[in-house]
């Protein structure tokens, strides 16, 4: 009878450990999938922004560069 109780406890502990490792693997896959999706969406958005023509809202049709009162040393 003691062997049955001990073996049941060992099998239970091993089952819990196996399920925890499967759960962690699933979580890591989901996180990596989300990161890849986010990176792809960011690249698509950047490509869309870069493809658009730039127009200065303060000087439409004017030259691109520094405006009056701006200097190139400060951001």
Coordinates of C-alpha atoms in Angstrom, one line a residue:
X1 CA 0.0 0.0 0.0
X2 CA 2.9 2.4 0.8
X3 CA 4.4 1.8 -2.6
X4 CA 1.2 2.8 -4.3
X5 CA 0.9 6.1 -2.4
X6 CA 4.5 7.0 -3.0
X7 CA 4.4 6.1 -6.7
X8 CA 1.1 8.1 -7.1
X9 CA 2.8 11.1 -5.4
X10 CA 5.8 10.8 -7.7
X11 CA 3.7 10.5 -10.8
X12 CA 1.6 13.5 -9.7
X13 CA 4.7 15.7 -9.2
X14 CA 6.1 14.6 -12.5
X15 CA 2.8 15.4 -14.2
X16 CA 2.7 18.9 -12.7
X17 CA 6.3 19.6 -13.7
X18 CA 5.6 18.4 -17.3
X19 CA 2.5 20.6 -17.6
X20 CA 4.4 23.6 -16.3
X21 CA 7.1 23.2 -18.9
X22 CA 4.5 22.9 -21.7
X23 CA 2.8 26.0 -20.3
X24 CA 6.1 27.9 -20.3
X25 CA 6.9 26.8 -23.9
X26 CA 3.4 28.0 -25.0
X27 CA 4.0 31.4 -23.3
X28 CA 7.4 31.9 -24.9
X29 CA 6.0 31.1 -28.4
X30 CA 3.1 33.5 -27.9
X31 CA 5.4 36.3 -26.8
X32 CA 7.8 35.7 -29.7
X33 CA 4.8 35.7 -32.1
X34 CA 3.6 39.0 -30.7
X35 CA 7.1 40.5 -31.1
X36 CA 7.3 39.4 -34.7
X37 CA 3.9 40.7 -35.5
X38 CA 4.7 44.1 -33.9
X39 CA 8.0 44.3 -35.8
X40 CA 6.2 43.6 -39.1
X41 CA 3.5 46.2 -38.4
X42 CA 6.1 48.8 -37.4
X43 CA 8.1 48.2 -40.6
X44 CA 4.9 48.5 -42.7
X45 CA 4.0 51.8 -41.0
X46 CA 7.5 53.2 -41.5
X47 CA 7.4 52.2 -45.2
X48 CA 4.1 54.0 -45.5
X49 CA 5.4 57.1 -43.8
X50 CA 8.6 57.2 -45.8
X51 CA 6.6 56.8 -49.1
X52 CA 4.6 59.9 -48.4
X53 CA 5.8 63.3 -49.7
X54 CA 6.9 65.8 -47.1
X55 CA 5.4 69.2 -47.0
X56 CA 6.2 71.8 -44.4
X57 CA 3.0 72.9 -42.7
X58 CA 4.4 76.4 -41.9
X59 CA 5.8 77.0 -45.4
X60 CA 3.9 74.8 -48.0
X61 CA 5.8 74.6 -51.3
X62 CA 8.9 76.2 -49.8
X63 CA 12.4 74.9 -49.4
X64 CA 13.1 72.1 -46.9
X65 CA 15.6 73.1 -44.2
X66 CA 16.0 75.5 -41.3
X67 CA 13.3 78.1 -40.8
X68 CA 14.0 81.7 -39.7
X69 CA 15.1 81.7 -36.0
X70 CA 16.3 78.1 -36.0
X71 CA 19.8 77.0 -35.6
X72 CA 21.4 73.6 -36.4
X73 CA 23.2 73.1 -33.1
X74 CA 20.1 72.5 -30.9
X75 CA 17.5 69.9 -31.5

